[in-house]
Amino acid sequence: MSVFWLATRATGELALVLLTAVTVIGIATTKGWASRRWPESVVTLLHRNISLLSVVFLAVHIGTTVLDGYVPIGWLDVVIPFQSSYRTLWVGLGTLAFDLLVAVIVTSLLRRRIPPRLWKGIHWTAYLLWAVAVAHGLGAGTDRLLTQVVAAASIAAVGSAVLARFLTPHRQDDPLVSVPVHKEVRR
């Protein structure tokens, strides 16, 4: 076993755990589950910092996968989905998740310069990218037991957060309830 092989597996699993945490915290911020101990600003900062950390581990996962050379995965396979000759579907799903992540990152960096609905719409694809990343890990991973345990725990965590989201009373500004109606202000 090469160091690259070990690093690829470890960083892939850790990236999924971190993406799961980001997804759960993202759900928590949309519901306003802040408290005195965890004010919204702290939760938002935690969401952002864990997001950045997940990107770092994902970058190492991708880099070590390409540099390992044991399987024929090149740099184009990282950005163009479903073209890899190695486990085409599963590597392609990883590439698709990465491409969606890049879209979420870019629009988050431009959040103050783009329409809020555009940012929100693209940010909602984070749910899809998380699910695609789980599928990628299950299909492309070679450490079956570890991957299955991490995937099951991730699915349970996000599933619980989504369930709690729908069972918790809605806030007025919850995007799932309604689109805010702007009233004209008379002067």
PDB file of N, CA and C in Angstrom, residues 55-115:
ATOM      1  N   VAL A  55     -13.137  21.404   2.126  1.00  0.00           N
ATOM      2  CA  VAL A  55     -12.521  21.657   0.820  1.00  0.00           C
ATOM      3  C   VAL A  55     -11.036  21.288   0.844  1.00  0.00           C
ATOM      4  N   VAL A  56     -10.361  21.578   1.950  1.00  0.00           N
ATOM      5  CA  VAL A  56      -8.943  21.217   2.073  1.00  0.00           C
ATOM      6  C   VAL A  56      -8.776  19.700   1.992  1.00  0.00           C
ATOM      7  N   PHE A  57      -9.583  18.966   2.757  1.00  0.00           N
ATOM      8  CA  PHE A  57      -9.467  17.508   2.725  1.00  0.00           C
ATOM      9  C   PHE A  57      -9.885  16.944   1.371  1.00  0.00           C
ATOM     10  N   LEU A  58     -10.857  17.563   0.734  1.00  0.00           N
ATOM     11  CA  LEU A  58     -11.259  17.119  -0.600  1.00  0.00           C
ATOM     12  C   LEU A  58     -10.134  17.356  -1.603  1.00  0.00           C
ATOM     13  N   ALA A  59      -9.465  18.497  -1.499  1.00  0.00           N
ATOM     14  CA  ALA A  59      -8.340  18.787  -2.399  1.00  0.00           C
ATOM     15  C   ALA A  59      -7.226  17.748  -2.227  1.00  0.00           C
ATOM     16  N   VAL A  60      -6.932  17.386  -0.988  1.00  0.00           N
ATOM     17  CA  VAL A  60      -5.916  16.347  -0.746  1.00  0.00           C
ATOM     18  C   VAL A  60      -6.404  15.008  -1.283  1.00  0.00           C
ATOM     19  N   HIS A  61      -7.696  14.698  -1.093  1.00  0.00           N
ATOM     20  CA  HIS A  61      -8.273  13.457  -1.622  1.00  0.00           C
ATOM     21  C   HIS A  61      -8.108  13.387  -3.137  1.00  0.00           C
ATOM     22  N   ILE A  62      -8.454  14.449  -3.802  1.00  0.00           N
ATOM     23  CA  ILE A  62      -8.346  14.480  -5.270  1.00  0.00           C
ATOM     24  C   ILE A  62      -6.886  14.419  -5.702  1.00  0.00           C
ATOM     25  N   GLY A  63      -6.055  15.237  -5.081  1.00  0.00           N
ATOM     26  CA  GLY A  63      -4.637  15.272  -5.456  1.00  0.00           C
ATOM     27  C   GLY A  63      -3.947  13.930  -5.269  1.00  0.00           C
ATOM     28  N   THR A  64      -4.178  13.283  -4.139  1.00  0.00           N
ATOM     29  CA  THR A  64      -3.528  11.994  -3.905  1.00  0.00           C
ATOM     30  C   THR A  64      -4.080  10.909  -4.817  1.00  0.00           C
ATOM     31  N   THR A  65      -5.345  11.021  -5.192  1.00  0.00           N
ATOM     32  CA  THR A  65      -5.925  10.051  -6.126  1.00  0.00           C
ATOM     33  C   THR A  65      -5.220  10.136  -7.480  1.00  0.00           C
ATOM     34  N   VAL A  66      -5.046  11.342  -7.969  1.00  0.00           N
ATOM     35  CA  VAL A  66      -4.398  11.526  -9.276  1.00  0.00           C
ATOM     36  C   VAL A  66      -2.911  11.169  -9.202  1.00  0.00           C
ATOM     37  N   LEU A  67      -2.245  11.608  -8.128  1.00  0.00           N
ATOM     38  CA  LEU A  67      -0.804  11.370  -8.013  1.00  0.00           C
ATOM     39  C   LEU A  67      -0.450   9.927  -7.722  1.00  0.00           C
ATOM     40  N   ASP A  68      -1.377   9.154  -7.157  1.00  0.00           N
ATOM     41  CA  ASP A  68      -1.112   7.760  -6.819  1.00  0.00           C
ATOM     42  C   ASP A  68      -0.710   6.968  -8.051  1.00  0.00           C
ATOM     43  N   GLY A  69      -1.417   7.133  -9.135  1.00  0.00           N
ATOM     44  CA  GLY A  69      -1.061   6.450 -10.375  1.00  0.00           C
ATOM     45  C   GLY A  69      -1.414   4.976 -10.415  1.00  0.00           C
ATOM     46  N   TYR A  70      -1.910   4.419  -9.324  1.00  0.00           N
ATOM     47  CA  TYR A  70      -2.279   3.010  -9.316  1.00  0.00           C
ATOM     48  C   TYR A  70      -3.457   2.745 -10.238  1.00  0.00           C
ATOM     49  N   VAL A  71      -4.399   3.687 -10.270  1.00  0.00           N
ATOM     50  CA  VAL A  71      -5.523   3.600 -11.195  1.00  0.00           C
ATOM     51  C   VAL A  71      -5.426   4.784 -12.161  1.00  0.00           C
ATOM     52  N   PRO A  72      -5.936   4.615 -13.381  1.00  0.00           N
ATOM     53  CA  PRO A  72      -5.794   5.679 -14.388  1.00  0.00           C
ATOM     54  C   PRO A  72      -6.818   6.819 -14.216  1.00  0.00           C
ATOM     55  N   ILE A  73      -6.610   7.648 -13.212  1.00  0.00           N
ATOM     56  CA  ILE A  73      -7.453   8.827 -13.007  1.00  0.00           C
ATOM     57  C   ILE A  73      -6.556  10.040 -13.188  1.00  0.00           C
ATOM     58  N   GLY A  74      -6.911  10.876 -14.178  1.00  0.00           N
ATOM     59  CA  GLY A  74      -6.107  12.054 -14.472  1.00  0.00           C
ATOM     60  C   GLY A  74      -6.796  13.336 -14.044  1.00  0.00           C
ATOM     61  N   TRP A  75      -6.118  14.439 -14.276  1.00  0.00           N
ATOM     62  CA  TRP A  75      -6.649  15.743 -13.860  1.00  0.00           C
ATOM     63  C   TRP A  75      -7.944  16.105 -14.584  1.00  0.00           C
ATOM     64  N   LEU A  76      -8.108  15.705 -15.848  1.00  0.00           N
ATOM     65  CA  LEU A  76      -9.367  15.989 -16.556  1.00  0.00           C
ATOM     66  C   LEU A  76     -10.532  15.209 -15.941  1.00  0.00           C
ATOM     67  N   ASP A  77     -10.238  14.017 -15.432  1.00  0.00           N
ATOM     68  CA  ASP A  77     -11.274  13.213 -14.778  1.00  0.00           C
ATOM     69  C   ASP A  77     -11.812  13.908 -13.531  1.00  0.00           C
ATOM     70  N   VAL A  78     -11.031  14.823 -12.977  1.00  0.00           N
ATOM     71  CA  VAL A  78     -11.423  15.558 -11.776  1.00  0.00           C
ATOM     72  C   VAL A  78     -12.506  16.589 -12.087  1.00  0.00           C
ATOM     73  N   VAL A  79     -12.507  17.126 -13.301  1.00  0.00           N
ATOM     74  CA  VAL A  79     -13.455  18.197 -13.635  1.00  0.00           C
ATOM     75  C   VAL A  79     -14.499  17.820 -14.681  1.00  0.00           C
ATOM     76  N   ILE A  80     -14.244  16.780 -15.456  1.00  0.00           N
ATOM     77  CA  ILE A  80     -15.205  16.352 -16.482  1.00  0.00           C
ATOM     78  C   ILE A  80     -15.816  15.016 -16.050  1.00  0.00           C
ATOM     79  N   PRO A  81     -17.095  15.036 -15.664  1.00  0.00           N
ATOM     80  CA  PRO A  81     -17.720  13.811 -15.145  1.00  0.00           C
ATOM     81  C   PRO A  81     -17.844  12.694 -16.182  1.00  0.00           C
ATOM     82  N   PHE A  82     -17.744  11.480 -15.711  1.00  0.00           N
ATOM     83  CA  PHE A  82     -18.043  10.252 -16.451  1.00  0.00           C
ATOM     84  C   PHE A  82     -17.126  10.013 -17.647  1.00  0.00           C
ATOM     85  N   GLN A  83     -15.882  10.454 -17.567  1.00  0.00           N
ATOM     86  CA  GLN A  83     -14.942  10.165 -18.647  1.00  0.00           C
ATOM     87  C   GLN A  83     -13.802   9.264 -18.194  1.00  0.00           C
ATOM     88  N   SER A  84     -13.698   9.012 -16.909  1.00  0.00           N
ATOM     89  CA  SER A  84     -12.634   8.161 -16.387  1.00  0.00           C
ATOM     90  C   SER A  84     -12.819   6.730 -16.866  1.00  0.00           C
ATOM     91  N   SER A  85     -11.719   6.080 -17.175  1.00  0.00           N
ATOM     92  CA  SER A  85     -11.811   4.679 -17.580  1.00  0.00           C
ATOM     93  C   SER A  85     -11.888   3.758 -16.363  1.00  0.00           C
ATOM     94  N   TYR A  86     -11.608   4.284 -15.189  1.00  0.00           N
ATOM     95  CA  TYR A  86     -11.664   3.507 -13.953  1.00  0.00           C
ATOM     96  C   TYR A  86     -12.976   3.789 -13.247  1.00  0.00           C
ATOM     97  N   ARG A  87     -13.788   2.771 -13.036  1.00  0.00           N
ATOM     98  CA  ARG A  87     -15.075   2.905 -12.345  1.00  0.00           C
ATOM     99  C   ARG A  87     -15.799   4.179 -12.787  1.00  0.00           C
ATOM    100  N   THR A  88     -16.075   4.235 -14.063  1.00  0.00           N
ATOM    101  CA  THR A  88     -16.603   5.435 -14.722  1.00  0.00           C
ATOM    102  C   THR A  88     -17.765   6.080 -13.981  1.00  0.00           C
ATOM    103  N   LEU A  89     -18.762   5.297 -13.610  1.00  0.00           N
ATOM    104  CA  LEU A  89     -19.931   5.859 -12.925  1.00  0.00           C
ATOM    105  C   LEU A  89     -19.544   6.461 -11.582  1.00  0.00           C
ATOM    106  N   TRP A  90     -18.805   5.707 -10.778  1.00  0.00           N
ATOM    107  CA  TRP A  90     -18.520   6.124  -9.406  1.00  0.00           C
ATOM    108  C   TRP A  90     -17.545   7.288  -9.341  1.00  0.00           C
ATOM    109  N   VAL A  91     -16.522   7.251 -10.172  1.00  0.00           N
ATOM    110  CA  VAL A  91     -15.591   8.388 -10.243  1.00  0.00           C
ATOM    111  C   VAL A  91     -16.323   9.589 -10.832  1.00  0.00           C
ATOM    112  N   GLY A  92     -17.183   9.337 -11.816  1.00  0.00           N
ATOM    113  CA  GLY A  92     -17.973  10.425 -12.407  1.00  0.00           C
ATOM    114  C   GLY A  92     -18.881  11.103 -11.395  1.00  0.00           C
ATOM    115  N   LEU A  93     -19.450  10.321 -10.477  1.00  0.00           N
ATOM    116  CA  LEU A  93     -20.275  10.912  -9.423  1.00  0.00           C
ATOM    117  C   LEU A  93     -19.431  11.795  -8.505  1.00  0.00           C
ATOM    118  N   GLY A  94     -18.217  11.348  -8.207  1.00  0.00           N
ATOM    119  CA  GLY A  94     -17.315  12.178  -7.408  1.00  0.00           C
ATOM    120  C   GLY A  94     -16.988  13.479  -8.123  1.00  0.00           C
ATOM    121  N   THR A  95     -16.759  13.386  -9.424  1.00  0.00           N
ATOM    122  CA  THR A  95     -16.480  14.579 -10.220  1.00  0.00           C
ATOM    123  C   THR A  95     -17.686  15.506 -10.241  1.00  0.00           C
ATOM    124  N   LEU A  96     -18.864  14.947 -10.391  1.00  0.00           N
ATOM    125  CA  LEU A  96     -20.094  15.747 -10.387  1.00  0.00           C
ATOM    126  C   LEU A  96     -20.271  16.456  -9.043  1.00  0.00           C
ATOM    127  N   ALA A  97     -20.030  15.737  -7.953  1.00  0.00           N
ATOM    128  CA  ALA A  97     -20.119  16.350  -6.620  1.00  0.00           C
ATOM    129  C   ALA A  97     -19.106  17.486  -6.491  1.00  0.00           C
ATOM    130  N   PHE A  98     -17.908  17.276  -7.001  1.00  0.00           N
ATOM    131  CA  PHE A  98     -16.877  18.319  -6.955  1.00  0.00           C
ATOM    132  C   PHE A  98     -17.307  19.537  -7.766  1.00  0.00           C
ATOM    133  N   ASP A  99     -17.836  19.305  -8.960  1.00  0.00           N
ATOM    134  CA  ASP A  99     -18.288  20.423  -9.805  1.00  0.00           C
ATOM    135  C   ASP A  99     -19.405  21.219  -9.121  1.00  0.00           C
ATOM    136  N   LEU A 100     -20.339  20.512  -8.485  1.00  0.00           N
ATOM    137  CA  LEU A 100     -21.403  21.197  -7.747  1.00  0.00           C
ATOM    138  C   LEU A 100     -20.820  21.992  -6.571  1.00  0.00           C
ATOM    139  N   LEU A 101     -19.826  21.421  -5.907  1.00  0.00           N
ATOM    140  CA  LEU A 101     -19.182  22.116  -4.798  1.00  0.00           C
ATOM    141  C   LEU A 101     -18.505  23.396  -5.273  1.00  0.00           C
ATOM    142  N   VAL A 102     -17.865  23.330  -6.423  1.00  0.00           N
ATOM    143  CA  VAL A 102     -17.232  24.530  -6.977  1.00  0.00           C
ATOM    144  C   VAL A 102     -18.284  25.609  -7.239  1.00  0.00           C
ATOM    145  N   ALA A 103     -19.442  25.224  -7.774  1.00  0.00           N
ATOM    146  CA  ALA A 103     -20.521  26.191  -8.017  1.00  0.00           C
ATOM    147  C   ALA A 103     -21.006  26.812  -6.707  1.00  0.00           C
ATOM    148  N   VAL A 104     -21.145  26.001  -5.662  1.00  0.00           N
ATOM    149  CA  VAL A 104     -21.578  26.519  -4.359  1.00  0.00           C
ATOM    150  C   VAL A 104     -20.529  27.469  -3.793  1.00  0.00           C
ATOM    151  N   ILE A 105     -19.262  27.110  -3.913  1.00  0.00           N
ATOM    152  CA  ILE A 105     -18.183  27.964  -3.391  1.00  0.00           C
ATOM    153  C   ILE A 105     -18.133  29.293  -4.138  1.00  0.00           C
ATOM    154  N   VAL A 106     -18.141  29.220  -5.460  1.00  0.00           N
ATOM    155  CA  VAL A 106     -18.037  30.452  -6.265  1.00  0.00           C
ATOM    156  C   VAL A 106     -19.203  31.392  -5.979  1.00  0.00           C
ATOM    157  N   THR A 107     -20.414  30.854  -5.941  1.00  0.00           N
ATOM    158  CA  THR A 107     -21.565  31.727  -5.684  1.00  0.00           C
ATOM    159  C   THR A 107     -21.576  32.229  -4.243  1.00  0.00           C
ATOM    160  N   SER A 108     -21.021  31.460  -3.326  1.00  0.00           N
ATOM    161  CA  SER A 108     -20.931  31.942  -1.945  1.00  0.00           C
ATOM    162  C   SER A 108     -19.938  33.088  -1.836  1.00  0.00           C
ATOM    163  N   LEU A 109     -18.852  32.988  -2.584  1.00  0.00           N
ATOM    164  CA  LEU A 109     -17.877  34.085  -2.597  1.00  0.00           C
ATOM    165  C   LEU A 109     -18.459  35.344  -3.250  1.00  0.00           C
ATOM    166  N   LEU A 110     -19.384  35.146  -4.179  1.00  0.00           N
ATOM    167  CA  LEU A 110     -20.014  36.272  -4.891  1.00  0.00           C
ATOM    168  C   LEU A 110     -21.379  36.635  -4.303  1.00  0.00           C
ATOM    169  N   ARG A 111     -21.698  36.091  -3.156  1.00  0.00           N
ATOM    170  CA  ARG A 111     -23.045  36.216  -2.588  1.00  0.00           C
ATOM    171  C   ARG A 111     -23.565  37.650  -2.557  1.00  0.00           C
ATOM    172  N   ARG A 112     -22.740  38.579  -2.203  1.00  0.00           N
ATOM    173  CA  ARG A 112     -23.178  39.976  -2.095  1.00  0.00           C
ATOM    174  C   ARG A 112     -23.282  40.671  -3.455  1.00  0.00           C
ATOM    175  N   ARG A 113     -22.809  40.000  -4.500  1.00  0.00           N
ATOM    176  CA  ARG A 113     -22.817  40.600  -5.836  1.00  0.00           C
ATOM    177  C   ARG A 113     -23.809  39.961  -6.791  1.00  0.00           C
ATOM    178  N   ILE A 114     -24.473  38.885  -6.343  1.00  0.00           N
ATOM    179  CA  ILE A 114     -25.434  38.208  -7.213  1.00  0.00           C
ATOM    180  C   ILE A 114     -26.805  38.260  -6.555  1.00  0.00           C
ATOM    181  N   PRO A 115     -27.856  38.059  -7.344  1.00  0.00           N
ATOM    182  CA  PRO A 115     -29.205  38.072  -6.764  1.00  0.00           C
ATOM    183  C   PRO A 115     -29.364  36.982  -5.698  1.00  0.00           C
TER     184      PRO A 115
END
